[in-house]
């Protein structure tokens, strides 16, 4: 497929994009910009984006991705609470991941990948169980680090993003694929910005 044909296909698919997909994408963009800026308001925006995304992804049989968004919802509620400053608790600082936290992160990613693959391969009609489960498992791990306000969350999230882009194009979701490319770029900037903050917090 040459470039004009690809662009024509993209425009055709964008015209067929549902309102719910647009809601998910717009609030997803708002969420990641606020996350990069280290603002707690990323979480209410994220809650709206994840609910809309879960419905869209389940409808096209990307079950692990849909489940991932429900996990995002839980992590958004947890992260909102963890980040929030109260009278008795100061705001959680941005820090680097400890060895113990890396062990937890890798456990989430590996066990999540294995468990999701088994569910998708044997209990659903998914045609991409390995791919879908890997994207979701690495994002699960990254979201846990984000909720804990760890610099390295951006690394895990971008591993997920790299594999998610072709998966979303394959599933004919160009708007979601475009959002994921945008998320990848912002995550690179977010990593370096958060790293500076974490160094100041040492």
Tab-separated table of C-alpha atoms in Angstrom:
chain	number	residue	atom	x	y	z
A	1	UNK	CA	0.000	0.000	0.000
A	2	UNK	CA	1.503	3.343	-1.064
A	3	UNK	CA	1.305	6.552	0.955
A	4	UNK	CA	-1.754	8.102	-0.790
A	5	UNK	CA	-3.701	4.841	-0.389
A	6	UNK	CA	-2.721	4.579	3.287
A	7	UNK	CA	-3.775	8.195	3.911
A	8	UNK	CA	-7.074	7.617	2.094
A	9	UNK	CA	-7.711	4.522	4.239
A	10	UNK	CA	-6.889	6.499	7.385
A	11	UNK	CA	-9.354	9.269	6.457
A	12	UNK	CA	-12.017	6.673	5.681
A	13	UNK	CA	-11.527	5.008	9.063
A	14	UNK	CA	-11.540	8.343	10.891
A	15	UNK	CA	-14.917	9.185	9.330
A	16	UNK	CA	-16.276	5.952	10.815
A	17	UNK	CA	-14.887	6.695	14.280
A	18	UNK	CA	-17.577	6.659	16.952
A	19	UNK	CA	-18.250	9.462	19.429
A	20	UNK	CA	-17.138	7.178	22.260
A	21	UNK	CA	-13.751	6.673	20.568
A	22	UNK	CA	-13.327	10.447	20.284
A	23	UNK	CA	-14.202	10.863	23.977
A	24	UNK	CA	-11.628	8.221	24.904
A	25	UNK	CA	-8.939	9.820	22.748
A	26	UNK	CA	-9.539	13.429	23.836
A	27	UNK	CA	-9.505	12.565	27.530
A	28	UNK	CA	-6.541	10.234	26.942
A	29	UNK	CA	-4.591	13.173	25.507
A	30	UNK	CA	-5.579	15.372	28.455
A	31	UNK	CA	-4.553	12.621	30.870
A	32	UNK	CA	-1.072	12.082	29.457
A	33	UNK	CA	-0.339	15.823	29.242
A	34	UNK	CA	-1.299	16.192	32.908
A	35	UNK	CA	0.758	13.092	33.799
A	36	UNK	CA	3.814	14.507	32.058
A	37	UNK	CA	3.300	17.760	33.988
A	38	UNK	CA	3.074	15.752	37.240
A	39	UNK	CA	-0.474	16.974	37.987
A	40	UNK	CA	-2.901	14.919	40.070
A	41	UNK	CA	-5.792	15.976	37.797
A	42	UNK	CA	-4.549	13.354	35.347
A	43	UNK	CA	-6.638	10.848	37.295
A	44	UNK	CA	-10.183	12.210	36.778
A	45	UNK	CA	-9.385	12.672	33.081
A	46	UNK	CA	-7.990	9.147	33.008
A	47	UNK	CA	-11.103	7.668	34.601
A	48	UNK	CA	-13.282	9.067	31.806
A	49	UNK	CA	-10.830	7.873	29.131
A	50	UNK	CA	-10.542	4.360	30.539
A	51	UNK	CA	-14.289	3.756	30.849
A	52	UNK	CA	-14.858	4.865	27.245
A	53	UNK	CA	-11.856	2.889	25.971
A	54	UNK	CA	-12.870	-0.305	27.766
A	55	UNK	CA	-16.240	-0.323	26.013
A	56	UNK	CA	-14.729	0.331	22.566
A	57	UNK	CA	-11.991	-2.289	22.930
A	58	UNK	CA	-14.318	-4.983	24.261
A	59	UNK	CA	-16.627	-4.377	21.316
A	60	UNK	CA	-13.835	-5.234	18.829
A	61	UNK	CA	-12.672	-8.270	20.845
A	62	UNK	CA	-9.439	-6.776	22.198
A	63	UNK	CA	-10.322	-8.335	25.525
A	64	UNK	CA	-6.967	-7.879	27.271
A	65	UNK	CA	-6.863	-4.237	26.230
A	66	UNK	CA	-10.402	-3.785	27.565
A	67	UNK	CA	-9.430	-5.498	30.815
A	68	UNK	CA	-6.327	-3.303	30.924
A	69	UNK	CA	-8.549	-0.236	30.954
A	70	UNK	CA	-10.531	-1.594	33.891
A	71	UNK	CA	-7.180	-2.075	35.638
A	72	UNK	CA	-6.337	1.531	34.688
A	73	UNK	CA	-9.588	2.545	36.355
A	74	UNK	CA	-8.588	0.823	39.601
A	75	UNK	CA	-5.054	2.267	39.413
A	76	UNK	CA	-6.486	5.726	38.712
A	77	UNK	CA	-8.540	5.594	41.898
A	78	UNK	CA	-5.533	4.260	43.851
A	79	UNK	CA	-3.144	6.770	42.265
A	80	UNK	CA	-5.493	9.680	42.889
A	81	UNK	CA	-5.567	8.736	46.566
A	82	UNK	CA	-1.792	8.096	46.765
A	83	UNK	CA	-0.860	11.381	45.061
A	84	UNK	CA	-3.328	13.548	46.970
A	85	UNK	CA	-2.124	15.773	49.758
A	86	UNK	CA	-4.177	15.809	52.958
A	87	UNK	CA	-3.836	17.436	56.369
A	88	UNK	CA	-2.130	14.362	57.798
A	89	UNK	CA	-0.210	13.259	54.711
A	90	UNK	CA	2.122	15.337	52.512
A	91	UNK	CA	2.028	14.975	48.730
A	92	UNK	CA	3.896	11.862	47.522
A	93	UNK	CA	7.198	12.848	45.832
A	94	UNK	CA	8.497	11.656	42.456
A	95	UNK	CA	11.229	9.071	43.130
A	96	UNK	CA	13.260	6.358	41.414
A	97	UNK	CA	12.145	2.731	41.538
A	98	UNK	CA	13.792	0.649	44.274
A	99	UNK	CA	15.058	-2.908	43.781
A	100	UNK	CA	12.041	-4.276	45.647
A	101	UNK	CA	9.689	-2.243	43.452
A	102	UNK	CA	11.449	-3.544	40.327
A	103	UNK	CA	10.808	-7.100	41.530
A	104	UNK	CA	7.122	-6.280	41.974
A	105	UNK	CA	7.013	-4.572	38.572
A	106	UNK	CA	8.576	-7.518	36.730
A	107	UNK	CA	6.292	-9.931	38.566
A	108	UNK	CA	3.244	-7.943	37.460
A	109	UNK	CA	4.485	-7.906	33.858
A	110	UNK	CA	5.478	-11.587	33.571
A	111	UNK	CA	2.625	-13.137	35.543
A	112	UNK	CA	0.172	-10.749	33.925
A	113	UNK	CA	1.377	-11.730	30.439
A	114	UNK	CA	1.116	-15.448	31.194
A	115	UNK	CA	-2.286	-15.197	32.868
A	116	UNK	CA	-3.780	-12.955	30.198
A	117	UNK	CA	-2.447	-15.153	27.402
A	118	UNK	CA	-4.061	-18.257	28.909
A	119	UNK	CA	-7.377	-16.466	29.347
A	120	UNK	CA	-7.355	-15.026	25.819
A	121	UNK	CA	-6.132	-18.195	24.123
A	122	UNK	CA	-8.547	-20.602	25.783
A	123	UNK	CA	-11.544	-18.608	26.982
A	124	UNK	CA	-12.091	-15.946	24.294
A	125	UNK	CA	-12.265	-15.562	20.523
A	126	UNK	CA	-9.174	-13.300	20.425
A	127	UNK	CA	-7.064	-13.734	17.272
A	128	UNK	CA	-4.017	-12.005	18.822
A	129	UNK	CA	-3.658	-13.486	22.338
A	130	UNK	CA	0.150	-13.224	22.626
A	131	UNK	CA	0.298	-9.695	21.254
A	132	UNK	CA	-2.715	-8.366	23.149
A	133	UNK	CA	-1.647	-9.906	26.458
A	134	UNK	CA	1.933	-8.547	26.197
A	135	UNK	CA	0.744	-4.997	25.499
A	136	UNK	CA	-1.590	-5.155	28.462
A	137	UNK	CA	0.814	-6.799	30.926
A	138	UNK	CA	3.611	-4.278	30.350
A	139	UNK	CA	1.111	-1.430	30.668
A	140	UNK	CA	-0.198	-2.939	33.923
A	141	UNK	CA	3.320	-2.802	35.328
A	142	UNK	CA	3.832	0.756	34.089
A	143	UNK	CA	0.557	1.941	35.582
A	144	UNK	CA	1.512	0.522	38.963
A	145	UNK	CA	4.748	2.538	38.861
A	146	UNK	CA	2.837	5.650	37.748
A	147	UNK	CA	0.451	5.277	40.674
A	148	UNK	CA	3.504	5.034	42.967
A	149	UNK	CA	4.950	8.160	41.290
A	150	UNK	CA	8.067	6.392	40.005
A	151	UNK	CA	10.194	7.807	37.171
A	152	UNK	CA	10.527	4.459	35.415
A	153	UNK	CA	6.785	4.170	34.789
A	154	UNK	CA	7.431	5.888	31.457
A	155	UNK	CA	9.802	3.110	30.343
A	156	UNK	CA	7.252	0.353	30.936
A	157	UNK	CA	4.438	2.357	29.385
A	158	UNK	CA	6.492	2.999	26.257
A	159	UNK	CA	7.381	-0.675	25.862
A	160	UNK	CA	3.630	-1.260	25.839
A	161	UNK	CA	3.053	1.645	23.441
A	162	UNK	CA	5.604	0.347	20.915
A	163	UNK	CA	3.737	-2.935	20.568
A	164	UNK	CA	0.277	-1.367	20.846
A	165	UNK	CA	0.594	0.886	17.782
A	166	UNK	CA	0.777	-1.895	15.145
A	167	UNK	CA	-1.832	-3.902	17.063
A	168	UNK	CA	-4.301	-1.011	16.931
A	169	UNK	CA	-3.687	-0.433	13.213
A	170	UNK	CA	-4.219	-4.163	12.649
A	171	UNK	CA	-7.546	-3.872	14.476
A	172	UNK	CA	-8.441	-0.832	12.326
A	173	UNK	CA	-8.412	1.700	15.148
A	174	UNK	CA	-6.301	4.467	13.557
A	175	UNK	CA	-7.427	7.107	16.045
A	176	UNK	CA	-6.346	4.949	18.990
A	177	UNK	CA	-3.082	4.159	17.163
A	178	UNK	CA	-2.473	7.868	16.610
A	179	UNK	CA	-3.185	8.539	20.277
A	180	UNK	CA	-0.685	5.844	21.256
A	181	UNK	CA	2.007	7.398	19.049
A	182	UNK	CA	1.297	10.710	20.784
A	183	UNK	CA	1.485	8.970	24.169
A	184	UNK	CA	4.862	7.510	23.200
A	185	UNK	CA	6.288	10.945	22.379
A	186	UNK	CA	4.918	12.522	25.555
A	187	UNK	CA	6.209	9.591	27.623
A	188	UNK	CA	9.757	10.200	26.376
A	189	UNK	CA	9.498	13.844	27.459
A	190	UNK	CA	7.806	12.771	30.687
A	191	UNK	CA	10.646	10.434	31.569
A	192	UNK	CA	13.291	13.157	31.375
A	193	UNK	CA	11.097	15.714	33.163
A	194	UNK	CA	10.306	13.323	36.015
A	195	UNK	CA	13.961	12.283	36.207
A	196	UNK	CA	14.950	15.899	36.899
A	197	UNK	CA	12.309	16.144	39.623
A	198	UNK	CA	13.448	12.867	41.213
A	199	UNK	CA	17.086	14.000	41.234
A	200	UNK	CA	16.047	17.182	43.050
A	201	UNK	CA	14.164	15.038	45.583
A	202	UNK	CA	17.241	12.950	46.454
